[in-house]
Amino acid sequence: DIQMTQSPASQSASLGESVTITCLASQTIGTWLAWYQQKPGKSPQLLIYAATTLADGVPSRFSGSGFGTKFSFKISSLQAEDFVSYYCQQLYSTPWTFGGGTKLEIK
Amino acid sequence: EVKLVESGGGLVQPGGSLRLSCATSGFSFTDYYMSWVRQPPGKALEWLGFIRNKVNGYTTEYNVSVKGRFTISRDNSQSILYLQMNTLRAEDSATYYCAREQGSNAMDYWGQGTSVTVSS
């Protein structure tokens, strides 16, 4: 199975700041990577697929980059509604696997 | 509008069985792979398996963690996805989500989830 190591597990930041989350794959996955946002008590929502492509309706302050084994997810100019949890997922080979998640907290 | 609505969760004793349903609407159900994902309280997401679309013969794949105990099926006439769960264990307690797969690029639509608790 491909292991997805996501970091940090939690991060504090202020409104308006930028944050970056990293996902490392245990083997190369090309650009078969997605990022999801999950609000408390809600289902995950797709933000980015194919490592860099924004899903429909997702604000441009969200962005993704990377290829192979190292991927990054950035939120520029944090808004209040962004302080929730985020997950990466590889869809290169089954079983699809998720990172451990990152919880953003307001500083 | 694409909608996925899970049902069938609840409290079940260890060793028991449960069947979850995911009623879908707003898209051509047979064109899509459909997945099940679960999330124990306070923990990360875990993909359980998927069932392929019509073009790919509705075949299934499973995570080894549930293979042999869980079965994914679909009723294409009613656009409903199922997850049959047998020999349930305490560690199967989680919120279970169904999700549509966007051509293996991602899971682009998710249901609201249904909670399963395995306890005596």
PDB file of C-alpha atoms in Angstrom:
ATOM      1  CA  ASP A   1       0.000   0.000   0.000  1.00  0.00           C
ATOM      2  CA  ILE A   2       1.125   3.567  -0.653  1.00  0.00           C
ATOM      3  CA  GLN A   3       1.569   5.472   2.598  1.00  0.00           C
ATOM      4  CA  MET A   4       0.698   9.175   2.640  1.00  0.00           C
ATOM      5  CA  THR A   5       2.544  11.145   5.304  1.00  0.00           C
ATOM      6  CA  GLN A   6       0.858  14.488   5.879  1.00  0.00           C
ATOM      7  CA  SER A   7       2.358  17.305   7.919  1.00  0.00           C
ATOM      8  CA  PRO A   8       1.856  19.117  10.106  1.00  0.00           C
ATOM      9  CA  ALA A   9      -0.895  17.333  12.034  1.00  0.00           C
ATOM     10  CA  SER A  10      -2.016  20.697  13.358  1.00  0.00           C
ATOM     11  CA  GLN A  11      -1.052  24.288  12.778  1.00  0.00           C
ATOM     12  CA  SER A  12      -1.952  27.631  14.300  1.00  0.00           C
ATOM     13  CA  ALA A  13      -2.171  30.664  12.089  1.00  0.00           C
ATOM     14  CA  SER A  14      -3.740  34.117  11.994  1.00  0.00           C
ATOM     15  CA  LEU A  15      -6.396  35.513   9.704  1.00  0.00           C
ATOM     16  CA  GLY A  16      -4.832  36.765   6.508  1.00  0.00           C
ATOM     17  CA  GLU A  17      -1.716  34.630   6.814  1.00  0.00           C
ATOM     18  CA  SER A  18      -0.702  31.886   4.378  1.00  0.00           C
ATOM     19  CA  VAL A  19      -0.176  28.250   5.323  1.00  0.00           C
ATOM     20  CA  THR A  20       1.294  25.283   3.514  1.00  0.00           C
ATOM     21  CA  ILE A  21       0.548  21.616   4.155  1.00  0.00           C
ATOM     22  CA  THR A  22       2.772  18.849   2.805  1.00  0.00           C
ATOM     23  CA  CYS A  23       2.010  15.265   1.772  1.00  0.00           C
ATOM     24  CA  LEU A  24       4.751  12.749   1.066  1.00  0.00           C
ATOM     25  CA  ALA A  25       3.948   9.544  -0.776  1.00  0.00           C
ATOM     26  CA  SER A  26       5.902   6.368  -0.018  1.00  0.00           C
ATOM     27  CA  GLN A  27       6.308   5.797  -3.765  1.00  0.00           C
ATOM     28  CA  THR A  28       5.793   7.847  -6.862  1.00  0.00           C
ATOM     29  CA  ILE A  29       2.172   8.651  -7.691  1.00  0.00           C
ATOM     30  CA  GLY A  30       2.624  11.086 -10.577  1.00  0.00           C
ATOM     31  CA  THR A  31      -0.075  13.709 -10.052  1.00  0.00           C
ATOM     32  CA  TRP A  32      -2.745  11.317  -8.805  1.00  0.00           C
ATOM     33  CA  LEU A  33      -3.377  13.356  -5.693  1.00  0.00           C
ATOM     34  CA  ALA A  34      -6.408  15.112  -4.299  1.00  0.00           C
ATOM     35  CA  TRP A  35      -6.952  17.498  -1.396  1.00  0.00           C
ATOM     36  CA  TYR A  36     -10.126  17.687   0.665  1.00  0.00           C
ATOM     37  CA  GLN A  37     -11.493  20.063   3.280  1.00  0.00           C
ATOM     38  CA  GLN A  38     -13.588  18.724   6.139  1.00  0.00           C
ATOM     39  CA  LYS A  39     -15.598  20.913   8.469  1.00  0.00           C
ATOM     40  CA  PRO A  40     -16.583  19.538  11.894  1.00  0.00           C
ATOM     41  CA  GLY A  41     -19.440  17.076  11.644  1.00  0.00           C
ATOM     42  CA  LYS A  42     -19.543  17.312   7.857  1.00  0.00           C
ATOM     43  CA  SER A  43     -18.381  15.167   4.968  1.00  0.00           C
ATOM     44  CA  PRO A  44     -15.141  15.948   3.113  1.00  0.00           C
ATOM     45  CA  GLN A  45     -15.333  18.376   0.218  1.00  0.00           C
ATOM     46  CA  LEU A  46     -13.046  18.152  -2.797  1.00  0.00           C
ATOM     47  CA  LEU A  47     -10.777  21.172  -3.230  1.00  0.00           C
ATOM     48  CA  ILE A  48      -8.024  20.060  -5.619  1.00  0.00           C
ATOM     49  CA  TYR A  49      -7.522  17.070  -7.908  1.00  0.00           C
ATOM     50  CA  ALA A  50      -4.691  15.950 -10.170  1.00  0.00           C
ATOM     51  CA  ALA A  51      -2.368  17.676  -7.686  1.00  0.00           C
ATOM     52  CA  THR A  52      -2.939  21.180  -9.039  1.00  0.00           C
ATOM     53  CA  THR A  53      -6.470  21.538 -10.499  1.00  0.00           C
ATOM     54  CA  LEU A  54      -9.027  23.474  -8.494  1.00  0.00           C
ATOM     55  CA  ALA A  55     -12.432  21.819  -8.237  1.00  0.00           C
ATOM     56  CA  ASP A  56     -15.452  23.793  -9.403  1.00  0.00           C
ATOM     57  CA  GLY A  57     -16.367  26.686  -7.153  1.00  0.00           C
ATOM     58  CA  VAL A  58     -13.238  26.497  -5.005  1.00  0.00           C
ATOM     59  CA  PRO A  59     -11.742  29.917  -4.216  1.00  0.00           C
ATOM     60  CA  SER A  60      -8.445  30.789  -5.853  1.00  0.00           C
ATOM     61  CA  ARG A  61      -6.734  31.283  -2.493  1.00  0.00           C
ATOM     62  CA  PHE A  62      -6.391  27.480  -2.433  1.00  0.00           C
ATOM     63  CA  SER A  63      -3.634  25.960  -4.555  1.00  0.00           C
ATOM     64  CA  GLY A  64      -1.760  22.696  -4.965  1.00  0.00           C
ATOM     65  CA  SER A  65       1.602  21.701  -6.364  1.00  0.00           C
ATOM     66  CA  GLY A  66       3.916  18.741  -6.637  1.00  0.00           C
ATOM     67  CA  PHE A  67       4.681  15.615  -8.601  1.00  0.00           C
ATOM     68  CA  GLY A  68       5.957  12.151  -7.837  1.00  0.00           C
ATOM     69  CA  THR A  69       6.292  11.811  -4.079  1.00  0.00           C
ATOM     70  CA  LYS A  70       6.164  15.349  -2.675  1.00  0.00           C
ATOM     71  CA  PHE A  71       3.059  17.522  -2.728  1.00  0.00           C
ATOM     72  CA  SER A  72       2.053  20.827  -1.204  1.00  0.00           C
ATOM     73  CA  PHE A  73      -1.266  22.497  -0.506  1.00  0.00           C
ATOM     74  CA  LYS A  74      -1.361  26.234   0.174  1.00  0.00           C
ATOM     75  CA  ILE A  75      -4.021  28.551   1.476  1.00  0.00           C
ATOM     76  CA  SER A  76      -3.223  32.203   0.841  1.00  0.00           C
ATOM     77  CA  SER A  77      -4.823  34.854   3.011  1.00  0.00           C
ATOM     78  CA  LEU A  78      -6.631  32.633   5.514  1.00  0.00           C
ATOM     79  CA  GLN A  79     -10.311  33.338   6.062  1.00  0.00           C
ATOM     80  CA  ALA A  80     -12.258  32.391   9.206  1.00  0.00           C
ATOM     81  CA  GLU A  81     -13.997  29.491   7.442  1.00  0.00           C
ATOM     82  CA  ASP A  82     -10.637  27.919   6.497  1.00  0.00           C
ATOM     83  CA  PHE A  83      -9.818  26.882  10.070  1.00  0.00           C
ATOM     84  CA  VAL A  84     -10.944  23.295   9.694  1.00  0.00           C
ATOM     85  CA  SER A  85      -9.284  19.999   8.694  1.00  0.00           C
ATOM     86  CA  TYR A  86      -7.609  19.021   5.434  1.00  0.00           C
ATOM     87  CA  TYR A  87      -6.684  15.640   3.943  1.00  0.00           C
ATOM     88  CA  CYS A  88      -4.615  14.502   0.994  1.00  0.00           C
ATOM     89  CA  GLN A  89      -5.434  11.297  -0.907  1.00  0.00           C
ATOM     90  CA  GLN A  90      -3.554   9.293  -3.505  1.00  0.00           C
ATOM     91  CA  LEU A  91      -5.496   7.704  -6.352  1.00  0.00           C
ATOM     92  CA  TYR A  92      -2.543   6.160  -8.184  1.00  0.00           C
ATOM     93  CA  SER A  93      -3.086   2.597  -7.043  1.00  0.00           C
ATOM     94  CA  THR A  94      -5.586   0.819  -4.839  1.00  0.00           C
ATOM     95  CA  PRO A  95      -6.112   0.853  -1.972  1.00  0.00           C
ATOM     96  CA  TRP A  96      -6.623   4.593  -2.251  1.00  0.00           C
ATOM     97  CA  THR A  97      -4.999   6.036   0.879  1.00  0.00           C
ATOM     98  CA  PHE A  98      -5.398   9.286   2.781  1.00  0.00           C
ATOM     99  CA  GLY A  99      -2.966  11.321   4.772  1.00  0.00           C
ATOM    100  CA  GLY A 100      -3.474  11.610   8.504  1.00  0.00           C
ATOM    101  CA  GLY A 101      -5.028  15.050   8.219  1.00  0.00           C
ATOM    102  CA  THR A 102      -4.117  18.595   9.208  1.00  0.00           C
ATOM    103  CA  LYS A 103      -6.193  20.679  11.568  1.00  0.00           C
ATOM    104  CA  LEU A 104      -5.855  24.431  11.214  1.00  0.00           C
ATOM    105  CA  GLU A 105      -6.446  26.504  14.325  1.00  0.00           C
ATOM    106  CA  ILE A 106      -6.746  30.232  14.793  1.00  0.00           C
ATOM    107  CA  LYS A 107      -3.796  31.779  16.608  1.00  0.00           C
TER     108      LYS A 107
ATOM    109  CA  GLU B   1     -28.025  18.693  -8.573  1.00  0.00           C
ATOM    110  CA  VAL B   2     -25.931  15.722  -7.516  1.00  0.00           C
ATOM    111  CA  LYS B   3     -27.105  14.178  -4.248  1.00  0.00           C
ATOM    112  CA  LEU B   4     -25.895  11.218  -2.203  1.00  0.00           C
ATOM    113  CA  VAL B   5     -27.807  10.235   0.924  1.00  0.00           C
ATOM    114  CA  GLU B   6     -26.637   7.412   3.175  1.00  0.00           C
ATOM    115  CA  SER B   7     -28.858   5.453   5.519  1.00  0.00           C
ATOM    116  CA  GLY B   8     -28.842   2.250   7.525  1.00  0.00           C
ATOM    117  CA  GLY B   9     -26.383   3.068  10.267  1.00  0.00           C
ATOM    118  CA  GLY B  10     -26.978   2.356  13.933  1.00  0.00           C
ATOM    119  CA  LEU B  11     -25.942   0.287  16.915  1.00  0.00           C
ATOM    120  CA  VAL B  12     -25.020  -3.352  16.289  1.00  0.00           C
ATOM    121  CA  GLN B  13     -23.481  -6.021  18.487  1.00  0.00           C
ATOM    122  CA  PRO B  14     -20.033  -7.431  17.768  1.00  0.00           C
ATOM    123  CA  GLY B  15     -20.310 -10.202  15.215  1.00  0.00           C
ATOM    124  CA  GLY B  16     -23.469  -8.733  13.782  1.00  0.00           C
ATOM    125  CA  SER B  17     -24.307  -7.451  10.322  1.00  0.00           C
ATOM    126  CA  LEU B  18     -25.570  -4.210   8.851  1.00  0.00           C
ATOM    127  CA  ARG B  19     -26.371  -2.999   5.346  1.00  0.00           C
ATOM    128  CA  LEU B  20     -25.814   0.623   4.469  1.00  0.00           C
ATOM    129  CA  SER B  21     -27.505   2.295   1.530  1.00  0.00           C
ATOM    130  CA  CYS B  22     -26.557   5.345  -0.485  1.00  0.00           C
ATOM    131  CA  ALA B  23     -29.379   6.785  -2.549  1.00  0.00           C
ATOM    132  CA  THR B  24     -28.134   8.925  -5.404  1.00  0.00           C
ATOM    133  CA  SER B  25     -29.689  11.369  -7.838  1.00  0.00           C
ATOM    134  CA  GLY B  26     -28.743  14.083 -10.275  1.00  0.00           C
ATOM    135  CA  PHE B  27     -26.279  12.145 -12.408  1.00  0.00           C
ATOM    136  CA  SER B  28     -26.037   9.095 -14.608  1.00  0.00           C
ATOM    137  CA  PHE B  29     -25.356   6.508 -11.907  1.00  0.00           C
ATOM    138  CA  THR B  30     -24.098   3.747 -14.190  1.00  0.00           C
ATOM    139  CA  ASP B  31     -21.361   6.009 -15.623  1.00  0.00           C
ATOM    140  CA  TYR B  32     -19.500   6.306 -12.333  1.00  0.00           C
ATOM    141  CA  TYR B  33     -17.333   4.336  -9.973  1.00  0.00           C
ATOM    142  CA  MET B  34     -18.734   4.602  -6.457  1.00  0.00           C
ATOM    143  CA  SER B  35     -16.728   4.296  -3.264  1.00  0.00           C
ATOM    144  CA  TRP B  36     -17.256   3.798   0.451  1.00  0.00           C
ATOM    145  CA  VAL B  37     -15.040   5.627   2.934  1.00  0.00           C
ATOM    146  CA  ARG B  38     -15.181   5.544   6.732  1.00  0.00           C
ATOM    147  CA  GLN B  39     -13.914   7.733   9.528  1.00  0.00           C
ATOM    148  CA  PRO B  40     -13.680   6.638  13.155  1.00  0.00           C
ATOM    149  CA  PRO B  41     -14.413   9.437  15.635  1.00  0.00           C
ATOM    150  CA  GLY B  42     -11.539  11.909  15.697  1.00  0.00           C
ATOM    151  CA  LYS B  43      -9.485   9.907  13.219  1.00  0.00           C
ATOM    152  CA  ALA B  44      -8.511  10.007   9.564  1.00  0.00           C
ATOM    153  CA  LEU B  45     -10.403   8.808   6.518  1.00  0.00           C
ATOM    154  CA  GLU B  46     -10.091   5.214   5.307  1.00  0.00           C
ATOM    155  CA  TRP B  47     -11.116   4.053   1.825  1.00  0.00           C
ATOM    156  CA  LEU B  48     -13.000   0.755   2.014  1.00  0.00           C
ATOM    157  CA  GLY B  49     -13.531  -0.079  -1.615  1.00  0.00           C
ATOM    158  CA  PHE B  50     -15.291   0.790  -4.821  1.00  0.00           C
ATOM    159  CA  ILE B  51     -17.545  -0.660  -7.453  1.00  0.00           C
ATOM    160  CA  ARG B  52     -16.739   0.194 -11.024  1.00  0.00           C
ATOM    161  CA  ASN B  53     -19.077   1.612 -13.648  1.00  0.00           C
ATOM    162  CA  LYS B  54     -21.002  -0.087 -16.446  1.00  0.00           C
ATOM    163  CA  VAL B  55     -18.166   0.180 -18.962  1.00  0.00           C
ATOM    164  CA  ASN B  56     -15.919  -1.651 -16.536  1.00  0.00           C
ATOM    165  CA  GLY B  57     -18.406  -4.350 -15.661  1.00  0.00           C
ATOM    166  CA  TYR B  58     -19.419  -3.219 -12.169  1.00  0.00           C
ATOM    167  CA  THR B  59     -16.472  -5.111 -10.672  1.00  0.00           C
ATOM    168  CA  THR B  60     -15.281  -4.368  -7.160  1.00  0.00           C
ATOM    169  CA  GLU B  61     -12.075  -3.715  -5.255  1.00  0.00           C
ATOM    170  CA  TYR B  62     -11.620  -3.653  -1.506  1.00  0.00           C
ATOM    171  CA  ASN B  63      -9.189  -2.529   1.104  1.00  0.00           C
ATOM    172  CA  VAL B  64      -7.595  -5.588   2.702  1.00  0.00           C
ATOM    173  CA  SER B  65      -8.845  -4.307   6.065  1.00  0.00           C
ATOM    174  CA  VAL B  66     -12.425  -5.229   5.126  1.00  0.00           C
ATOM    175  CA  LYS B  67     -12.033  -7.732   2.302  1.00  0.00           C
ATOM    176  CA  GLY B  68     -14.081 -10.854   2.954  1.00  0.00           C
ATOM    177  CA  ARG B  69     -16.309  -9.129   5.512  1.00  0.00           C
ATOM    178  CA  PHE B  70     -17.697  -6.188   3.532  1.00  0.00           C
ATOM    179  CA  THR B  71     -19.416  -6.323   0.136  1.00  0.00           C
ATOM    180  CA  ILE B  72     -20.172  -3.401  -2.138  1.00  0.00           C
ATOM    181  CA  SER B  73     -23.025  -3.666  -4.598  1.00  0.00           C
ATOM    182  CA  ARG B  74     -25.275  -1.397  -6.613  1.00  0.00           C
ATOM    183  CA  ASP B  75     -28.853  -1.325  -7.830  1.00  0.00           C
ATOM    184  CA  ASN B  76     -28.511   0.505 -11.099  1.00  0.00           C
ATOM    185  CA  SER B  77     -32.271   0.570 -11.718  1.00  0.00           C
ATOM    186  CA  GLN B  78     -32.752   2.666  -8.580  1.00  0.00           C
ATOM    187  CA  SER B  79     -29.338   4.389  -8.481  1.00  0.00           C
ATOM    188  CA  ILE B  80     -28.564   3.029  -5.031  1.00  0.00           C
ATOM    189  CA  LEU B  81     -25.183   1.927  -3.702  1.00  0.00           C
ATOM    190  CA  TYR B  82     -24.919  -0.618  -0.900  1.00  0.00           C
ATOM    191  CA  LEU B  83     -22.370  -1.706   1.680  1.00  0.00           C
ATOM    192  CA  GLN B  84     -23.066  -5.044   3.327  1.00  0.00           C
ATOM    193  CA  MET B  85     -21.033  -5.370   6.505  1.00  0.00           C
ATOM    194  CA  ASN B  86     -20.683  -8.736   8.237  1.00  0.00           C
ATOM    195  CA  THR B  87     -18.845  -9.993  11.315  1.00  0.00           C
ATOM    196  CA  LEU B  88     -18.633  -6.467  12.671  1.00  0.00           C
ATOM    197  CA  ARG B  89     -16.002  -5.527  15.233  1.00  0.00           C
ATOM    198  CA  ALA B  90     -15.649  -2.650  17.665  1.00  0.00           C
ATOM    199  CA  GLU B  91     -13.000  -1.126  15.403  1.00  0.00           C
ATOM    200  CA  ASP B  92     -15.574  -0.851  12.607  1.00  0.00           C
ATOM    201  CA  SER B  93     -17.334   1.891  14.600  1.00  0.00           C
ATOM    202  CA  ALA B  94     -17.179   4.973  12.402  1.00  0.00           C
ATOM    203  CA  THR B  95     -19.073   7.360  10.194  1.00  0.00           C
ATOM    204  CA  TYR B  96     -19.486   5.769   6.782  1.00  0.00           C
ATOM    205  CA  TYR B  97     -19.570   7.881   3.652  1.00  0.00           C
ATOM    206  CA  CYS B  98     -20.411   7.021   0.081  1.00  0.00           C
ATOM    207  CA  ALA B  99     -18.673   9.040  -2.614  1.00  0.00           C
ATOM    208  CA  ARG B 100     -18.726   9.392  -6.379  1.00  0.00           C
ATOM    209  CA  GLU B 101     -15.411   8.973  -8.154  1.00  0.00           C
ATOM    210  CA  GLN B 102     -14.463  11.526 -10.767  1.00  0.00           C
ATOM    211  CA  GLY B 103     -12.615   9.278 -13.208  1.00  0.00           C
ATOM    212  CA  SER B 104     -10.158   8.153 -10.519  1.00  0.00           C
ATOM    213  CA  ASN B 105      -8.932  11.725 -10.150  1.00  0.00           C
ATOM    214  CA  ALA B 106     -10.789  12.283  -6.910  1.00  0.00           C
ATOM    215  CA  MET B 107     -14.036  11.797  -5.037  1.00  0.00           C
ATOM    216  CA  ASP B 108     -16.039  14.767  -6.167  1.00  0.00           C
ATOM    217  CA  TYR B 109     -19.328  14.268  -4.325  1.00  0.00           C
ATOM    218  CA  TRP B 110     -19.886  12.791  -0.875  1.00  0.00           C
ATOM    219  CA  GLY B 111     -22.920  11.874   1.154  1.00  0.00           C
ATOM    220  CA  GLN B 112     -23.531  13.318   4.597  1.00  0.00           C
ATOM    221  CA  GLY B 113     -22.468  10.075   6.295  1.00  0.00           C
ATOM    222  CA  THR B 114     -24.163   7.511   8.487  1.00  0.00           C
ATOM    223  CA  SER B 115     -22.864   6.466  11.897  1.00  0.00           C
ATOM    224  CA  VAL B 116     -22.192   2.862  12.840  1.00  0.00           C
ATOM    225  CA  THR B 117     -21.467   1.819  16.408  1.00  0.00           C
ATOM    226  CA  VAL B 118     -20.402  -1.730  17.178  1.00  0.00           C
ATOM    227  CA  SER B 119     -20.855  -2.421  20.856  1.00  0.00           C
ATOM    228  CA  SER B 120     -22.472  -4.863  23.220  1.00  0.00           C
TER     229      SER B 120
END
